[in-house]
Coordinates of C-alpha atoms in Angstrom, one line a residue:
M1 CA 24.6 -8.0 3.2
S2 CA 21.6 -5.8 4.3
T3 CA 18.2 -7.2 4.9
E4 CA 16.8 -4.7 2.3
K5 CA 18.9 -6.3 -0.4
N6 CA 18.0 -9.8 0.7
L7 CA 14.3 -9.0 0.7
S8 CA 14.5 -7.8 -2.9
S9 CA 16.9 -10.4 -4.4
P10 CA 15.4 -13.2 -6.4
S11 CA 16.8 -16.7 -6.5
V12 CA 15.2 -19.8 -8.1
S13 CA 12.3 -18.8 -10.2
V14 CA 9.6 -20.5 -12.4
S15 CA 7.2 -19.0 -14.9
G16 CA 3.6 -18.7 -13.6
G17 CA 0.1 -18.1 -14.8
S18 CA -3.1 -19.9 -15.3
S19 CA -4.9 -21.3 -18.2
S20 CA -7.9 -19.1 -17.6
S21 CA -6.0 -15.8 -17.7
T22 CA -3.1 -14.1 -19.4
S23 CA -1.2 -13.7 -16.1
R24 CA 2.6 -13.4 -16.5
Y25 CA 4.8 -13.7 -13.4
E26 CA 7.7 -15.5 -12.0
L27 CA 7.5 -17.4 -8.7
C28 CA 10.8 -16.9 -6.8
K29 CA 12.4 -17.8 -3.5
G30 CA 13.2 -14.6 -1.7
F31 CA 14.5 -13.7 1.8
N32 CA 14.7 -16.6 4.2
G33 CA 13.4 -18.9 1.4
Y34 CA 10.0 -17.4 1.4
D35 CA 8.0 -17.3 -1.8
K36 CA 7.6 -14.1 -3.8
V37 CA 6.2 -13.2 -7.2
L38 CA 8.2 -11.1 -9.7
L39 CA 6.4 -9.0 -12.3
R40 CA 8.3 -7.4 -15.2
N41 CA 7.3 -5.4 -18.2
P42 CA 9.2 -5.2 -21.5
R43 CA 10.5 -1.7 -20.8
G44 CA 12.3 -2.8 -17.7
S45 CA 9.9 -1.9 -14.9
S46 CA 9.3 -4.5 -12.2
A47 CA 7.5 -5.3 -9.0
E48 CA 7.9 -7.9 -6.3
V49 CA 5.1 -9.4 -4.1
Y50 CA 5.7 -11.7 -1.1
L51 CA 3.0 -14.3 -0.5
Y52 CA 3.6 -13.5 3.2
G53 CA 1.1 -10.7 3.7
G54 CA 0.3 -10.3 0.0
H55 CA 3.0 -7.7 0.5
V56 CA 4.5 -5.6 -2.4
T57 CA 8.1 -5.0 -1.3
S58 CA 9.5 -3.5 -4.5
W59 CA 8.4 -1.3 -7.4
K60 CA 11.1 -0.2 -9.9
N61 CA 10.9 2.0 -12.9
E62 CA 12.5 1.3 -16.3
R63 CA 15.8 2.8 -15.1
R64 CA 15.8 0.2 -12.2
E65 CA 15.3 2.9 -9.6
E66 CA 13.4 1.7 -6.5
L67 CA 10.2 3.7 -5.9
L68 CA 9.1 2.2 -2.6
F69 CA 10.9 2.5 0.7
L70 CA 11.9 -0.7 2.5
S71 CA 13.8 -0.3 5.7
S72 CA 17.3 -1.6 5.8
K73 CA 16.3 -3.3 9.1
A74 CA 13.1 -4.9 7.7
T75 CA 12.8 -8.5 8.6
L76 CA 10.7 -11.4 7.3
K77 CA 10.0 -13.2 10.5
P78 CA 6.3 -14.2 11.0
P79 CA 4.2 -13.1 12.6
K80 CA 5.9 -9.7 12.4
A81 CA 4.9 -7.5 9.4
I82 CA 7.5 -6.3 6.8
R83 CA 8.6 -2.7 7.4
G84 CA 8.1 -0.9 4.2
G85 CA 6.6 -1.5 0.7
I86 CA 2.8 -1.8 0.7
P87 CA 1.4 -3.6 3.7
I88 CA -2.3 -4.3 3.5
C89 CA -4.2 -3.2 6.6
F90 CA -7.3 -5.4 7.0
P91 CA -9.8 -5.9 8.7
Q92 CA -8.7 -3.0 10.8
F93 CA -6.6 0.1 10.1
G94 CA -4.5 1.3 13.0
S95 CA -6.2 1.1 16.4
H96 CA -9.6 2.0 14.9
G97 CA -11.2 -1.2 16.2
T98 CA -10.9 -4.0 18.8
I99 CA -8.1 -6.2 17.3
D100 CA -4.4 -5.7 16.9
Q101 CA -2.9 -2.7 15.1
H102 CA -3.6 -2.8 11.4
G103 CA -5.3 -6.2 11.5
F104 CA -3.9 -9.5 10.4
A105 CA -3.9 -9.7 6.6
R106 CA -0.4 -8.3 6.5
N107 CA 1.1 -11.1 8.6
R108 CA -0.6 -14.2 7.1
F109 CA 0.4 -16.3 4.2
W110 CA -1.6 -15.8 1.0
I111 CA -1.8 -18.2 -1.9
I112 CA -1.7 -17.7 -5.7
D113 CA -5.2 -17.9 -7.1
N114 CA -4.9 -19.8 -10.4
D115 CA -8.6 -19.6 -11.2
P116 CA -9.5 -16.0 -10.3
H117 CA -12.9 -14.5 -10.7
P118 CA -13.1 -12.4 -13.9
F119 CA -11.9 -8.8 -13.5
P120 CA -13.7 -6.2 -15.5
T121 CA -10.5 -4.4 -16.5
N122 CA -8.5 -5.3 -19.6
T123 CA -5.2 -7.0 -18.4
S124 CA -4.0 -8.3 -21.8
N125 CA -1.0 -5.9 -21.8
K126 CA -0.1 -6.3 -18.1
A127 CA 2.0 -8.6 -16.0
F128 CA -0.1 -9.5 -13.0
V129 CA -0.7 -12.1 -10.3
D130 CA -3.9 -13.0 -8.4
L131 CA -3.7 -13.8 -4.7
I132 CA -6.3 -15.0 -2.3
F133 CA -6.6 -15.1 1.5
K134 CA -9.2 -16.8 3.6
P135 CA -9.4 -16.9 7.4
S136 CA -8.1 -19.8 9.4
E137 CA -9.7 -21.1 12.5
A138 CA -7.2 -19.0 14.5
D139 CA -8.2 -15.9 12.5
M140 CA -11.9 -16.6 13.2
K141 CA -11.2 -16.5 16.9
I142 CA -9.7 -13.1 16.5
W143 CA -12.3 -11.8 14.1
P144 CA -15.3 -14.2 13.8
H145 CA -16.2 -13.7 10.2
N146 CA -15.9 -15.7 7.0
F147 CA -14.5 -13.8 4.0
E148 CA -12.6 -14.2 0.7
F149 CA -10.0 -11.5 0.1
R150 CA -8.8 -11.5 -3.6
L151 CA -5.9 -9.3 -4.5
R152 CA -4.6 -8.6 -8.0
V153 CA -1.2 -6.9 -8.3
A154 CA -0.5 -5.7 -11.9
L155 CA 2.3 -3.9 -13.6
G156 CA 1.1 -1.8 -16.6
P157 CA 3.0 -1.2 -19.9
G158 CA 4.1 2.2 -18.7
G159 CA 5.4 0.9 -15.4
E160 CA 2.3 1.9 -13.3
L161 CA 1.6 -0.3 -10.3
M162 CA -2.0 -1.3 -9.7
L163 CA -3.5 -3.1 -6.7
T164 CA -7.1 -4.2 -6.7
S165 CA -8.7 -5.7 -3.6
R166 CA -12.0 -7.5 -3.6
I167 CA -13.4 -8.6 -0.2
R168 CA -16.5 -10.8 -0.1
N169 CA -18.7 -11.7 2.9
T170 CA -19.0 -15.5 2.9
N171 CA -20.6 -15.8 6.4
P172 CA -23.0 -18.8 6.1
E173 CA -25.3 -17.7 8.9
G174 CA -26.4 -14.4 7.3
K175 CA -24.2 -12.2 9.5
P176 CA -22.9 -8.9 8.2
F177 CA -19.5 -7.5 9.1
S178 CA -17.7 -4.2 9.0
F179 CA -14.0 -3.4 8.4
T180 CA -11.6 -0.6 7.9
F181 CA -8.8 -0.8 5.3
A182 CA -5.6 0.8 3.9
Y183 CA -2.9 0.3 1.4
H184 CA -0.1 1.4 3.8
T185 CA 2.2 2.6 1.0
Y186 CA 5.8 3.7 1.8
F187 CA 7.2 5.9 -0.9
S188 CA 10.9 6.4 -1.3
V189 CA 11.8 10.1 -1.3
S190 CA 15.1 11.9 -1.5
D191 CA 14.6 14.1 1.6
I192 CA 11.4 14.5 3.5
S193 CA 12.0 18.2 4.0
E194 CA 12.0 18.6 0.2
V195 CA 8.7 16.8 -0.4
R196 CA 5.2 18.3 -0.8
V197 CA 1.9 16.6 -1.1
E198 CA -0.9 18.3 -3.2
G199 CA -4.5 17.4 -3.4
L200 CA -5.3 17.4 0.3
E201 CA -5.5 21.2 0.8
T202 CA -8.4 22.6 2.9
L203 CA -9.6 19.1 3.8
D204 CA -10.7 17.9 7.3
Y205 CA -8.4 15.4 9.0
L206 CA -8.2 13.4 12.2
D207 CA -4.9 13.9 13.9
N208 CA -3.7 10.7 15.6
L209 CA -1.1 12.8 17.5
Q210 CA -3.9 14.8 19.0
K211 CA -6.2 11.9 20.2
K212 CA -7.9 11.8 16.8
E213 CA -9.2 15.3 17.1
L214 CA -10.7 16.9 13.9
F215 CA -8.8 19.7 12.2
T216 CA -8.9 21.4 8.8
E217 CA -5.7 21.5 6.7
Q218 CA -4.3 25.0 6.2
G219 CA -2.0 26.2 3.4
D220 CA -1.7 25.3 -0.3
A221 CA 0.2 22.0 0.2
L222 CA 1.5 19.6 2.8
T223 CA 5.2 20.0 3.7
F224 CA 7.1 18.2 6.5
E225 CA 9.1 19.5 9.4
S226 CA 8.1 17.1 12.2
E227 CA 6.2 13.9 12.9
V228 CA 2.9 13.6 11.1
D229 CA 0.1 11.0 11.5
K230 CA -3.2 12.3 9.9
I231 CA -6.3 10.7 8.4
Y232 CA -7.7 13.0 5.7
L233 CA -11.4 12.6 5.1
S234 CA -13.4 12.6 1.8
T235 CA -10.3 13.0 -0.3
P236 CA -10.1 13.3 -4.1
T237 CA -9.4 10.3 -6.2
K238 CA -6.0 11.7 -7.2
I239 CA -3.2 12.9 -5.0
A240 CA 0.3 14.0 -6.0
I241 CA 3.6 13.7 -4.1
L242 CA 6.3 16.0 -5.4
D243 CA 9.9 15.2 -4.8
H244 CA 11.9 18.3 -5.8
E245 CA 15.4 16.8 -5.5
K246 CA 14.6 13.8 -7.6
K247 CA 12.5 15.9 -10.0
R248 CA 9.8 13.2 -9.7
T249 CA 6.1 13.3 -9.0
F250 CA 4.2 10.3 -7.8
E251 CA 0.6 10.1 -8.9
L252 CA -1.7 8.2 -6.6
R253 CA -5.1 7.4 -8.0
K254 CA -7.7 5.5 -5.9
D255 CA -11.2 4.1 -6.1
G256 CA -13.5 2.9 -3.3
L257 CA -11.1 4.4 -0.7
P258 CA -12.4 7.8 0.4
D259 CA -9.7 8.6 3.0
A260 CA -6.0 9.2 2.8
V261 CA -3.5 8.7 5.6
V262 CA -0.2 10.6 5.7
W263 CA 2.5 9.4 8.1
N264 CA 6.1 9.9 8.9
P265 CA 7.5 8.9 12.3
W266 CA 10.3 11.5 12.4
E267 CA 13.4 11.1 14.5
K268 CA 12.2 10.1 18.0
K269 CA 9.8 7.4 16.9
A270 CA 12.2 6.1 14.2
K271 CA 14.8 5.5 16.9
A272 CA 12.2 3.6 19.0
M273 CA 11.4 1.1 16.2
A274 CA 13.7 -2.0 16.1
D275 CA 13.0 -2.6 12.4
F276 CA 13.5 1.0 11.2
G277 CA 16.9 2.8 10.8
D278 CA 17.4 5.9 13.0
D279 CA 17.7 8.3 10.1
E280 CA 15.5 6.5 7.5
Y281 CA 12.5 8.7 8.3
K282 CA 14.3 11.3 6.1
H283 CA 13.9 9.1 3.0
M284 CA 10.3 7.8 3.3
L285 CA 6.7 9.1 3.3
C286 CA 3.5 7.1 3.7
V287 CA 0.6 8.3 1.8
E288 CA -2.1 5.7 2.0
A289 CA -5.4 5.1 0.2
A290 CA -7.8 4.1 2.9
A291 CA -11.3 3.6 4.3
V292 CA -11.1 4.5 8.0
E293 CA -13.7 7.1 9.1
M294 CA -16.7 5.2 7.9
P295 CA -16.2 1.4 8.1
I296 CA -17.3 -0.6 5.2
T297 CA -20.2 -3.0 5.9
L298 CA -20.9 -6.1 3.8
K299 CA -24.0 -8.3 4.0
P300 CA -23.5 -12.0 3.2
G301 CA -22.7 -12.4 -0.5
E302 CA -21.8 -8.7 -0.9
E303 CA -18.4 -7.7 -2.3
W304 CA -16.4 -4.5 -1.9
K305 CA -13.7 -3.4 -4.3
G306 CA -10.9 -1.0 -3.5
R307 CA -8.3 0.0 -6.2
L308 CA -5.0 1.9 -6.0
E309 CA -2.9 2.9 -9.0
L310 CA 0.6 4.4 -8.6
S311 CA 2.6 6.0 -11.4
T312 CA 5.4 8.6 -11.8
V313 CA 6.0 11.5 -14.1
P314 CA 9.2 13.4 -14.5
S315 CA 8.8 16.7 -12.7
S316 CA 10.8 19.9 -12.3
Y317 CA 8.0 21.7 -10.5
C318 CA 8.9 24.2 -7.9
S319 CA 6.6 25.1 -5.0
G320 CA 3.3 26.3 -6.4
Q321 CA 4.0 25.3 -9.9
L322 CA 2.2 22.0 -10.0
D323 CA 0.2 21.7 -13.2
P324 CA -3.1 20.3 -11.8
Q325 CA -4.4 19.4 -15.3
K326 CA -1.3 17.2 -15.9
V327 CA -0.9 15.6 -12.5
L328 CA -4.4 15.7 -10.9
G329 CA -6.4 15.6 -14.1
G330 CA -8.8 12.9 -15.1
I331 CA -7.7 9.3 -15.6

């Protein structure tokens, strides 16, 4: 039995929720007995979130088709992060700072927040769960700041997946802190050579394969023929990922996250990763809502919010036929 199947297979579950909210979820035992939350909506869509990392590992549409990529070699073995799904990069994205790659939020245990602070959005028709993460003494030695990280993962009535992060500076001594952030989303695609990304044309980007040198994107869309690792700057709030073979378009909408990271390791790096199949690069693409170029700074008591919404629309668009009013139009 593959690790991928184990990571996404529920066992014992109980209903969850709090008296102060309309949260609807099931708390299950997942891979290696670790706790995960299962969200479902009446039309059949679902999402799974492990408490380890506050990590979304599955998002399925009403036809039970998996929309996120999870490596067949992914492991759940702390302190290693899970390869695939939606890892949360905090308080550092990549190597843009002084601590370990992508920070530590993705390899810590979160807890369910049964008394969450009010959210301004209406969640009466959504299955959702609220998680919270606070630093331990060991975390404080790595990154000496007090904070509260509250995460809401919600599944909308149409199957859309929404992640809202709220990070508050709780330093008692009046000390500000700065951080970078990303929702490191791995999308499942049919064939990377048949995928195009629209919404990032003509934008400036930092190329991590060229020592973070600044370039300007050319052409009318992003297509993929080799390794890519770019950070696009000052990006629009909506980005589209067109998968021609599956006739599916992912819509990525974001708020509070000005940058977008695009990554695929391609063949050579895929073979060098122990938790990644040699040919799996063909079936995944990371397009990440992020705040990297300009770190976010919070004074004590201040809170930052970053939101990501993912949805899909049936699509038979060919190259150059994307309807921007339909896919990239207003929310």
